[in-house]
Amino acid sequence: METIGYVLLGVALMLVLNHLKSKYMDFAAQSPLDYAKNDPQFDLREHLNGPIECEGVIYGPTGRVTSRFVGNFEAEWDGNKGYMREEFRYDSGTVQNREWHLTLGNDGTIKAEAPDVIGTGSGTQTGSAVQLKYRIKLPDEAGGHVLDTIDWMYLAPNGSIVNRSQFRKFGFKVAELVATMRKKEVA
């Protein structure tokens, strides 16, 4: 009986340590204020504007690459309101389209809507980074799951953007995306 008590105590301790790690030392523990003093300053209206090319990978829950993709985006702003049309082409041959409608507050807050986003996403642009949180519904052919998403975009000194996103279900990470975005060279 005493052994079971030690096992349960060990399991409880592991759960508490895992929770503390994810809250204070993990991807989700970042804060926009962590990047407030970093240059160059990320301005969605400047850095996500016009034609944009993208490439990236998606990691599954085991940490292995499950999908690779390239994307072509077109973004346009009218003051603090903008849209971004995305077309993704996956290594499987699947094509996915999404159109974001974005509103940027004067304080750097962001509201984001898209047809496959449940409700309204919210975020912040601060310093060299943008954070966006939202709930996304996967297509039926991908299971139709609703995932909690955290996107972080980091502006590199050359103007490229590195995007890292995590997707969670019931608090467990089920996928991660890493991509680069940059303005498309127009001939």
mmCIF file with all atom_site columns, C-alpha atoms in Angstrom:
data_model
loop_
_atom_site.group_PDB
_atom_site.id
_atom_site.type_symbol
_atom_site.label_atom_id
_atom_site.label_alt_id
_atom_site.label_comp_id
_atom_site.label_asym_id
_atom_site.label_entity_id
_atom_site.label_seq_id
_atom_site.pdbx_PDB_ins_code
_atom_site.Cartn_x
_atom_site.Cartn_y
_atom_site.Cartn_z
_atom_site.occupancy
_atom_site.B_iso_or_equiv
_atom_site.pdbx_formal_charge
_atom_site.auth_seq_id
_atom_site.auth_comp_id
_atom_site.auth_asym_id
_atom_site.auth_atom_id
_atom_site.pdbx_PDB_model_num
ATOM 1   C CA . MET A 1 1   ? 0.000   0.000  0.000   1.00 0.00 ? 1   MET A CA 1
ATOM 2   C CA . GLU A 1 2   ? 2.863   2.343  0.831   1.00 0.00 ? 2   GLU A CA 1
ATOM 3   C CA . THR A 1 3   ? 4.345   1.803  -2.659  1.00 0.00 ? 3   THR A CA 1
ATOM 4   C CA . ILE A 1 4   ? 1.089   2.932  -4.311  1.00 0.00 ? 4   ILE A CA 1
ATOM 5   C CA . GLY A 1 5   ? 1.189   6.108  -2.227  1.00 0.00 ? 5   GLY A CA 1
ATOM 6   C CA . TYR A 1 6   ? 4.732   6.861  -3.434  1.00 0.00 ? 6   TYR A CA 1
ATOM 7   C CA . VAL A 1 7   ? 3.725   6.214  -7.047  1.00 0.00 ? 7   VAL A CA 1
ATOM 8   C CA . LEU A 1 8   ? 0.710   8.524  -6.741  1.00 0.00 ? 8   LEU A CA 1
ATOM 9   C CA . LEU A 1 9   ? 2.872   11.184 -5.085  1.00 0.00 ? 9   LEU A CA 1
ATOM 10  C CA . GLY A 1 10  ? 5.410   10.832 -7.916  1.00 0.00 ? 10  GLY A CA 1
ATOM 11  C CA . VAL A 1 11  ? 2.714   11.179 -10.570 1.00 0.00 ? 11  VAL A CA 1
ATOM 12  C CA . ALA A 1 12  ? 1.231   14.220 -8.824  1.00 0.00 ? 12  ALA A CA 1
ATOM 13  C CA . LEU A 1 13  ? 4.675   15.817 -8.560  1.00 0.00 ? 13  LEU A CA 1
ATOM 14  C CA . MET A 1 14  ? 5.336   15.194 -12.267 1.00 0.00 ? 14  MET A CA 1
ATOM 15  C CA . LEU A 1 15  ? 2.004   16.783 -13.197 1.00 0.00 ? 15  LEU A CA 1
ATOM 16  C CA . VAL A 1 16  ? 2.706   19.839 -11.049 1.00 0.00 ? 16  VAL A CA 1
ATOM 17  C CA . LEU A 1 17  ? 6.230   20.222 -12.480 1.00 0.00 ? 17  LEU A CA 1
ATOM 18  C CA . ASN A 1 18  ? 4.932   19.832 -16.034 1.00 0.00 ? 18  ASN A CA 1
ATOM 19  C CA . HIS A 1 19  ? 2.269   22.489 -15.378 1.00 0.00 ? 19  HIS A CA 1
ATOM 20  C CA . LEU A 1 20  ? 4.857   24.876 -13.910 1.00 0.00 ? 20  LEU A CA 1
ATOM 21  C CA . LYS A 1 21  ? 7.199   24.274 -16.863 1.00 0.00 ? 21  LYS A CA 1
ATOM 22  C CA . SER A 1 22  ? 4.470   25.034 -19.402 1.00 0.00 ? 22  SER A CA 1
ATOM 23  C CA . LYS A 1 23  ? 3.349   28.120 -17.491 1.00 0.00 ? 23  LYS A CA 1
ATOM 24  C CA . TYR A 1 24  ? 6.762   29.689 -16.859 1.00 0.00 ? 24  TYR A CA 1
ATOM 25  C CA . MET A 1 25  ? 9.377   28.102 -19.136 1.00 0.00 ? 25  MET A CA 1
ATOM 26  C CA . ASP A 1 26  ? 7.640   26.933 -22.300 1.00 0.00 ? 26  ASP A CA 1
ATOM 27  C CA . PHE A 1 27  ? 6.483   28.396 -25.614 1.00 0.00 ? 27  PHE A CA 1
ATOM 28  C CA . ALA A 1 28  ? 3.138   29.492 -24.142 1.00 0.00 ? 28  ALA A CA 1
ATOM 29  C CA . ALA A 1 29  ? 4.890   31.330 -21.300 1.00 0.00 ? 29  ALA A CA 1
ATOM 30  C CA . GLN A 1 30  ? 6.158   34.079 -23.622 1.00 0.00 ? 30  GLN A CA 1
ATOM 31  C CA . SER A 1 31  ? 4.708   37.528 -23.235 1.00 0.00 ? 31  SER A CA 1
ATOM 32  C CA . PRO A 1 32  ? 4.554   40.298 -25.816 1.00 0.00 ? 32  PRO A CA 1
ATOM 33  C CA . LEU A 1 33  ? 6.417   42.461 -23.306 1.00 0.00 ? 33  LEU A CA 1
ATOM 34  C CA . ASP A 1 34  ? 9.411   40.101 -23.645 1.00 0.00 ? 34  ASP A CA 1
ATOM 35  C CA . TYR A 1 35  ? 9.979   41.680 -27.083 1.00 0.00 ? 35  TYR A CA 1
ATOM 36  C CA . ALA A 1 36  ? 8.918   45.292 -26.433 1.00 0.00 ? 36  ALA A CA 1
ATOM 37  C CA . LYS A 1 37  ? 12.434  46.751 -26.631 1.00 0.00 ? 37  LYS A CA 1
ATOM 38  C CA . ASN A 1 38  ? 13.582  44.682 -29.626 1.00 0.00 ? 38  ASN A CA 1
ATOM 39  C CA . ASP A 1 39  ? 14.170  46.278 -33.012 1.00 0.00 ? 39  ASP A CA 1
ATOM 40  C CA . PRO A 1 40  ? 13.159  46.396 -35.764 1.00 0.00 ? 40  PRO A CA 1
ATOM 41  C CA . GLN A 1 41  ? 9.609   47.218 -34.733 1.00 0.00 ? 41  GLN A CA 1
ATOM 42  C CA . PHE A 1 42  ? 6.972   44.880 -36.200 1.00 0.00 ? 42  PHE A CA 1
ATOM 43  C CA . ASP A 1 43  ? 4.092   46.756 -37.856 1.00 0.00 ? 43  ASP A CA 1
ATOM 44  C CA . LEU A 1 44  ? 1.512   44.466 -39.436 1.00 0.00 ? 44  LEU A CA 1
ATOM 45  C CA . ARG A 1 45  ? 0.527   47.210 -41.899 1.00 0.00 ? 45  ARG A CA 1
ATOM 46  C CA . GLU A 1 46  ? 4.075   47.357 -43.215 1.00 0.00 ? 46  GLU A CA 1
ATOM 47  C CA . HIS A 1 47  ? 5.467   43.831 -42.831 1.00 0.00 ? 47  HIS A CA 1
ATOM 48  C CA . LEU A 1 48  ? 2.311   41.903 -43.749 1.00 0.00 ? 48  LEU A CA 1
ATOM 49  C CA . ASN A 1 49  ? 1.335   43.976 -46.770 1.00 0.00 ? 49  ASN A CA 1
ATOM 50  C CA . GLY A 1 50  ? 1.298   43.182 -50.472 1.00 0.00 ? 50  GLY A CA 1
ATOM 51  C CA . PRO A 1 51  ? 2.347   39.834 -51.951 1.00 0.00 ? 51  PRO A CA 1
ATOM 52  C CA . ILE A 1 52  ? 4.074   37.526 -49.461 1.00 0.00 ? 52  ILE A CA 1
ATOM 53  C CA . GLU A 1 53  ? 5.668   34.122 -49.963 1.00 0.00 ? 53  GLU A CA 1
ATOM 54  C CA . CYS A 1 54  ? 5.861   31.510 -47.250 1.00 0.00 ? 54  CYS A CA 1
ATOM 55  C CA . GLU A 1 55  ? 7.286   28.054 -46.656 1.00 0.00 ? 55  GLU A CA 1
ATOM 56  C CA . GLY A 1 56  ? 7.160   25.829 -43.637 1.00 0.00 ? 56  GLY A CA 1
ATOM 57  C CA . VAL A 1 57  ? 6.660   22.520 -41.923 1.00 0.00 ? 57  VAL A CA 1
ATOM 58  C CA . ILE A 1 58  ? 4.127   21.075 -39.506 1.00 0.00 ? 58  ILE A CA 1
ATOM 59  C CA . TYR A 1 59  ? 5.251   18.764 -36.714 1.00 0.00 ? 59  TYR A CA 1
ATOM 60  C CA . GLY A 1 60  ? 2.880   16.196 -35.256 1.00 0.00 ? 60  GLY A CA 1
ATOM 61  C CA . PRO A 1 61  ? 2.542   15.286 -31.568 1.00 0.00 ? 61  PRO A CA 1
ATOM 62  C CA . THR A 1 62  ? 5.649   13.051 -31.707 1.00 0.00 ? 62  THR A CA 1
ATOM 63  C CA . GLY A 1 63  ? 7.847   15.908 -32.950 1.00 0.00 ? 63  GLY A CA 1
ATOM 64  C CA . ARG A 1 64  ? 8.250   14.493 -36.463 1.00 0.00 ? 64  ARG A CA 1
ATOM 65  C CA . VAL A 1 65  ? 7.444   16.469 -39.603 1.00 0.00 ? 65  VAL A CA 1
ATOM 66  C CA . THR A 1 66  ? 3.984   15.435 -40.797 1.00 0.00 ? 66  THR A CA 1
ATOM 67  C CA . SER A 1 67  ? 3.554   17.997 -43.573 1.00 0.00 ? 67  SER A CA 1
ATOM 68  C CA . ARG A 1 68  ? 5.490   20.539 -45.614 1.00 0.00 ? 68  ARG A CA 1
ATOM 69  C CA . PHE A 1 69  ? 3.980   23.489 -47.437 1.00 0.00 ? 69  PHE A CA 1
ATOM 70  C CA . VAL A 1 70  ? 4.511   26.628 -49.465 1.00 0.00 ? 70  VAL A CA 1
ATOM 71  C CA . GLY A 1 71  ? 2.158   29.571 -49.365 1.00 0.00 ? 71  GLY A CA 1
ATOM 72  C CA . ASN A 1 72  ? 1.303   32.662 -51.314 1.00 0.00 ? 72  ASN A CA 1
ATOM 73  C CA . PHE A 1 73  ? -0.419  35.479 -49.468 1.00 0.00 ? 73  PHE A CA 1
ATOM 74  C CA . GLU A 1 74  ? -1.862  38.812 -50.504 1.00 0.00 ? 74  GLU A CA 1
ATOM 75  C CA . ALA A 1 75  ? -2.410  41.401 -47.780 1.00 0.00 ? 75  ALA A CA 1
ATOM 76  C CA . GLU A 1 76  ? -3.838  44.891 -47.972 1.00 0.00 ? 76  GLU A CA 1
ATOM 77  C CA . TRP A 1 77  ? -4.531  47.563 -45.377 1.00 0.00 ? 77  TRP A CA 1
ATOM 78  C CA . ASP A 1 78  ? -6.846  50.554 -45.219 1.00 0.00 ? 78  ASP A CA 1
ATOM 79  C CA . GLY A 1 79  ? -5.759  52.393 -42.094 1.00 0.00 ? 79  GLY A CA 1
ATOM 80  C CA . ASN A 1 80  ? -6.027  49.953 -39.201 1.00 0.00 ? 80  ASN A CA 1
ATOM 81  C CA . LYS A 1 81  ? -8.224  47.445 -41.042 1.00 0.00 ? 81  LYS A CA 1
ATOM 82  C CA . GLY A 1 82  ? -6.717  44.818 -43.274 1.00 0.00 ? 82  GLY A CA 1
ATOM 83  C CA . TYR A 1 83  ? -7.206  41.460 -44.872 1.00 0.00 ? 83  TYR A CA 1
ATOM 84  C CA . MET A 1 84  ? -4.804  38.715 -45.817 1.00 0.00 ? 84  MET A CA 1
ATOM 85  C CA . ARG A 1 85  ? -5.683  36.011 -48.329 1.00 0.00 ? 85  ARG A CA 1
ATOM 86  C CA . GLU A 1 86  ? -3.621  32.853 -47.893 1.00 0.00 ? 86  GLU A CA 1
ATOM 87  C CA . GLU A 1 87  ? -3.178  29.937 -50.264 1.00 0.00 ? 87  GLU A CA 1
ATOM 88  C CA . PHE A 1 88  ? -1.258  26.942 -48.907 1.00 0.00 ? 88  PHE A CA 1
ATOM 89  C CA . ARG A 1 89  ? -0.012  24.078 -51.102 1.00 0.00 ? 89  ARG A CA 1
ATOM 90  C CA . TYR A 1 90  ? 0.904   21.003 -49.064 1.00 0.00 ? 90  TYR A CA 1
ATOM 91  C CA . ASP A 1 91  ? 3.261   18.173 -50.026 1.00 0.00 ? 91  ASP A CA 1
ATOM 92  C CA . SER A 1 92  ? 0.192   15.900 -50.120 1.00 0.00 ? 92  SER A CA 1
ATOM 93  C CA . GLY A 1 93  ? -1.217  17.919 -53.032 1.00 0.00 ? 93  GLY A CA 1
ATOM 94  C CA . THR A 1 94  ? -3.908  19.499 -50.856 1.00 0.00 ? 94  THR A CA 1
ATOM 95  C CA . VAL A 1 95  ? -4.609  23.202 -51.332 1.00 0.00 ? 95  VAL A CA 1
ATOM 96  C CA . GLN A 1 96  ? -6.038  25.279 -48.479 1.00 0.00 ? 96  GLN A CA 1
ATOM 97  C CA . ASN A 1 97  ? -7.338  28.850 -48.660 1.00 0.00 ? 97  ASN A CA 1
ATOM 98  C CA . ARG A 1 98  ? -8.062  31.235 -45.816 1.00 0.00 ? 98  ARG A CA 1
ATOM 99  C CA . GLU A 1 99  ? -8.904  34.926 -45.627 1.00 0.00 ? 99  GLU A CA 1
ATOM 100 C CA . TRP A 1 100 ? -8.105  36.809 -42.448 1.00 0.00 ? 100 TRP A CA 1
ATOM 101 C CA . HIS A 1 101 ? -9.848  40.062 -41.566 1.00 0.00 ? 101 HIS A CA 1
ATOM 102 C CA . LEU A 1 102 ? -7.612  42.021 -39.209 1.00 0.00 ? 102 LEU A CA 1
ATOM 103 C CA . THR A 1 103 ? -8.183  45.093 -37.054 1.00 0.00 ? 103 THR A CA 1
ATOM 104 C CA . LEU A 1 104 ? -5.222  46.791 -35.415 1.00 0.00 ? 104 LEU A CA 1
ATOM 105 C CA . GLY A 1 105 ? -5.885  48.957 -32.370 1.00 0.00 ? 105 GLY A CA 1
ATOM 106 C CA . ASN A 1 106 ? -3.852  52.126 -31.752 1.00 0.00 ? 106 ASN A CA 1
ATOM 107 C CA . ASP A 1 107 ? -2.365  50.372 -28.703 1.00 0.00 ? 107 ASP A CA 1
ATOM 108 C CA . GLY A 1 108 ? -1.055  47.433 -30.795 1.00 0.00 ? 108 GLY A CA 1
ATOM 109 C CA . THR A 1 109 ? -3.926  45.070 -30.010 1.00 0.00 ? 109 THR A CA 1
ATOM 110 C CA . ILE A 1 110 ? -5.110  42.840 -32.840 1.00 0.00 ? 110 ILE A CA 1
ATOM 111 C CA . LYS A 1 111 ? -8.499  41.324 -33.619 1.00 0.00 ? 111 LYS A CA 1
ATOM 112 C CA . ALA A 1 112 ? -8.495  38.579 -36.237 1.00 0.00 ? 112 ALA A CA 1
ATOM 113 C CA . GLU A 1 113 ? -11.338 36.717 -37.915 1.00 0.00 ? 113 GLU A CA 1
ATOM 114 C CA . ALA A 1 114 ? -11.401 33.977 -40.532 1.00 0.00 ? 114 ALA A CA 1
ATOM 115 C CA . PRO A 1 115 ? -14.086 31.486 -41.621 1.00 0.00 ? 115 PRO A CA 1
ATOM 116 C CA . ASP A 1 116 ? -12.396 28.553 -39.847 1.00 0.00 ? 116 ASP A CA 1
ATOM 117 C CA . VAL A 1 117 ? -11.669 30.535 -36.660 1.00 0.00 ? 117 VAL A CA 1
ATOM 118 C CA . ILE A 1 118 ? -14.192 30.104 -33.848 1.00 0.00 ? 118 ILE A CA 1
ATOM 119 C CA . GLY A 1 119 ? -15.110 33.570 -32.586 1.00 0.00 ? 119 GLY A CA 1
ATOM 120 C CA . THR A 1 120 ? -12.507 36.322 -32.825 1.00 0.00 ? 120 THR A CA 1
ATOM 121 C CA . GLY A 1 121 ? -8.779  35.834 -32.372 1.00 0.00 ? 121 GLY A CA 1
ATOM 122 C CA . SER A 1 122 ? -6.899  38.365 -30.297 1.00 0.00 ? 122 SER A CA 1
ATOM 123 C CA . GLY A 1 123 ? -3.302  39.408 -30.037 1.00 0.00 ? 123 GLY A CA 1
ATOM 124 C CA . THR A 1 124 ? -0.707  42.121 -29.727 1.00 0.00 ? 124 THR A CA 1
ATOM 125 C CA . GLN A 1 125 ? 2.110   43.561 -31.783 1.00 0.00 ? 125 GLN A CA 1
ATOM 126 C CA . THR A 1 126 ? 4.923   44.708 -29.499 1.00 0.00 ? 126 THR A CA 1
ATOM 127 C CA . GLY A 1 127 ? 8.511   45.477 -30.454 1.00 0.00 ? 127 GLY A CA 1
ATOM 128 C CA . SER A 1 128 ? 9.786   42.879 -32.905 1.00 0.00 ? 128 SER A CA 1
ATOM 129 C CA . ALA A 1 129 ? 7.040   40.323 -32.308 1.00 0.00 ? 129 ALA A CA 1
ATOM 130 C CA . VAL A 1 130 ? 3.353   39.609 -32.818 1.00 0.00 ? 130 VAL A CA 1
ATOM 131 C CA . GLN A 1 131 ? 1.322   37.189 -30.725 1.00 0.00 ? 131 GLN A CA 1
ATOM 132 C CA . LEU A 1 132 ? -2.077  35.940 -31.848 1.00 0.00 ? 132 LEU A CA 1
ATOM 133 C CA . LYS A 1 133 ? -4.368  33.496 -30.002 1.00 0.00 ? 133 LYS A CA 1
ATOM 134 C CA . TYR A 1 134 ? -7.430  31.876 -31.519 1.00 0.00 ? 134 TYR A CA 1
ATOM 135 C CA . ARG A 1 135 ? -9.459  28.665 -31.817 1.00 0.00 ? 135 ARG A CA 1
ATOM 136 C CA . ILE A 1 136 ? -9.376  27.034 -35.241 1.00 0.00 ? 136 ILE A CA 1
ATOM 137 C CA . LYS A 1 137 ? -11.670 24.339 -36.624 1.00 0.00 ? 137 LYS A CA 1
ATOM 138 C CA . LEU A 1 138 ? -9.857  21.853 -38.836 1.00 0.00 ? 138 LEU A CA 1
ATOM 139 C CA . PRO A 1 139 ? -11.527 20.730 -42.069 1.00 0.00 ? 139 PRO A CA 1
ATOM 140 C CA . ASP A 1 140 ? -13.682 17.584 -41.827 1.00 0.00 ? 140 ASP A CA 1
ATOM 141 C CA . GLU A 1 141 ? -11.099 15.593 -43.825 1.00 0.00 ? 141 GLU A CA 1
ATOM 142 C CA . ALA A 1 142 ? -8.585  16.448 -41.074 1.00 0.00 ? 142 ALA A CA 1
ATOM 143 C CA . GLY A 1 143 ? -10.959 15.322 -38.324 1.00 0.00 ? 143 GLY A CA 1
ATOM 144 C CA . GLY A 1 144 ? -12.933 18.548 -37.758 1.00 0.00 ? 144 GLY A CA 1
ATOM 145 C CA . HIS A 1 145 ? -11.213 19.104 -34.401 1.00 0.00 ? 145 HIS A CA 1
ATOM 146 C CA . VAL A 1 146 ? -11.213 22.524 -32.742 1.00 0.00 ? 146 VAL A CA 1
ATOM 147 C CA . LEU A 1 147 ? -7.709  23.467 -31.593 1.00 0.00 ? 147 LEU A CA 1
ATOM 148 C CA . ASP A 1 148 ? -6.455  26.238 -29.330 1.00 0.00 ? 148 ASP A CA 1
ATOM 149 C CA . THR A 1 149 ? -3.741  28.074 -31.250 1.00 0.00 ? 149 THR A CA 1
ATOM 150 C CA . ILE A 1 150 ? -0.944  30.430 -30.283 1.00 0.00 ? 150 ILE A CA 1
ATOM 151 C CA . ASP A 1 151 ? 0.896   32.126 -33.163 1.00 0.00 ? 151 ASP A CA 1
ATOM 152 C CA . TRP A 1 152 ? 4.116   34.015 -32.615 1.00 0.00 ? 152 TRP A CA 1
ATOM 153 C CA . MET A 1 153 ? 5.675   35.962 -35.461 1.00 0.00 ? 153 MET A CA 1
ATOM 154 C CA . TYR A 1 154 ? 9.176   37.340 -35.000 1.00 0.00 ? 154 TYR A CA 1
ATOM 155 C CA . LEU A 1 155 ? 10.563  40.030 -37.303 1.00 0.00 ? 155 LEU A CA 1
ATOM 156 C CA . ALA A 1 156 ? 14.131  39.336 -38.439 1.00 0.00 ? 156 ALA A CA 1
ATOM 157 C CA . PRO A 1 157 ? 16.544  42.231 -39.084 1.00 0.00 ? 157 PRO A CA 1
ATOM 158 C CA . ASN A 1 158 ? 16.228  41.726 -42.877 1.00 0.00 ? 158 ASN A CA 1
ATOM 159 C CA . GLY A 1 159 ? 12.417  42.062 -42.810 1.00 0.00 ? 159 GLY A CA 1
ATOM 160 C CA . SER A 1 160 ? 11.671  38.323 -43.016 1.00 0.00 ? 160 SER A CA 1
ATOM 161 C CA . ILE A 1 161 ? 9.190   36.918 -40.529 1.00 0.00 ? 161 ILE A CA 1
ATOM 162 C CA . VAL A 1 162 ? 9.657   33.655 -38.637 1.00 0.00 ? 162 VAL A CA 1
ATOM 163 C CA . ASN A 1 163 ? 6.310   32.174 -37.561 1.00 0.00 ? 163 ASN A CA 1
ATOM 164 C CA . ARG A 1 164 ? 5.981   29.539 -34.853 1.00 0.00 ? 164 ARG A CA 1
ATOM 165 C CA . SER A 1 165 ? 2.546   28.248 -33.912 1.00 0.00 ? 165 SER A CA 1
ATOM 166 C CA . GLN A 1 166 ? 1.371   25.621 -31.475 1.00 0.00 ? 166 GLN A CA 1
ATOM 167 C CA . PHE A 1 167 ? -1.951  23.835 -31.645 1.00 0.00 ? 167 PHE A CA 1
ATOM 168 C CA . ARG A 1 168 ? -3.441  22.257 -28.511 1.00 0.00 ? 168 ARG A CA 1
ATOM 169 C CA . LYS A 1 169 ? -6.424  20.076 -27.713 1.00 0.00 ? 169 LYS A CA 1
ATOM 170 C CA . PHE A 1 170 ? -7.489  19.724 -24.057 1.00 0.00 ? 170 PHE A CA 1
ATOM 171 C CA . GLY A 1 171 ? -4.211  21.481 -23.140 1.00 0.00 ? 171 GLY A CA 1
ATOM 172 C CA . PHE A 1 172 ? -2.006  18.935 -24.926 1.00 0.00 ? 172 PHE A CA 1
ATOM 173 C CA . LYS A 1 173 ? 0.161   19.991 -27.847 1.00 0.00 ? 173 LYS A CA 1
ATOM 174 C CA . VAL A 1 174 ? -0.980  18.107 -30.951 1.00 0.00 ? 174 VAL A CA 1
ATOM 175 C CA . ALA A 1 175 ? 0.936   20.013 -33.639 1.00 0.00 ? 175 ALA A CA 1
ATOM 176 C CA . GLU A 1 176 ? 3.452   22.779 -34.188 1.00 0.00 ? 176 GLU A CA 1
ATOM 177 C CA . LEU A 1 177 ? 4.092   24.875 -37.262 1.00 0.00 ? 177 LEU A CA 1
ATOM 178 C CA . VAL A 1 178 ? 7.298   26.690 -38.185 1.00 0.00 ? 178 VAL A CA 1
ATOM 179 C CA . ALA A 1 179 ? 7.342   28.911 -41.275 1.00 0.00 ? 179 ALA A CA 1
ATOM 180 C CA . THR A 1 180 ? 9.117   31.848 -42.849 1.00 0.00 ? 180 THR A CA 1
ATOM 181 C CA . MET A 1 181 ? 7.382   34.715 -44.605 1.00 0.00 ? 181 MET A CA 1
ATOM 182 C CA . ARG A 1 182 ? 8.833   37.518 -46.689 1.00 0.00 ? 182 ARG A CA 1
ATOM 183 C CA . LYS A 1 183 ? 7.665   40.027 -49.231 1.00 0.00 ? 183 LYS A CA 1
ATOM 184 C CA . LYS A 1 184 ? 7.545   38.522 -52.691 1.00 0.00 ? 184 LYS A CA 1
ATOM 185 C CA . GLU A 1 185 ? 9.919   40.026 -55.223 1.00 0.00 ? 185 GLU A CA 1
ATOM 186 C CA . VAL A 1 186 ? 7.741   41.610 -57.910 1.00 0.00 ? 186 VAL A CA 1
ATOM 187 C CA . ALA A 1 187 ? 9.309   41.638 -61.384 1.00 0.00 ? 187 ALA A CA 1
#
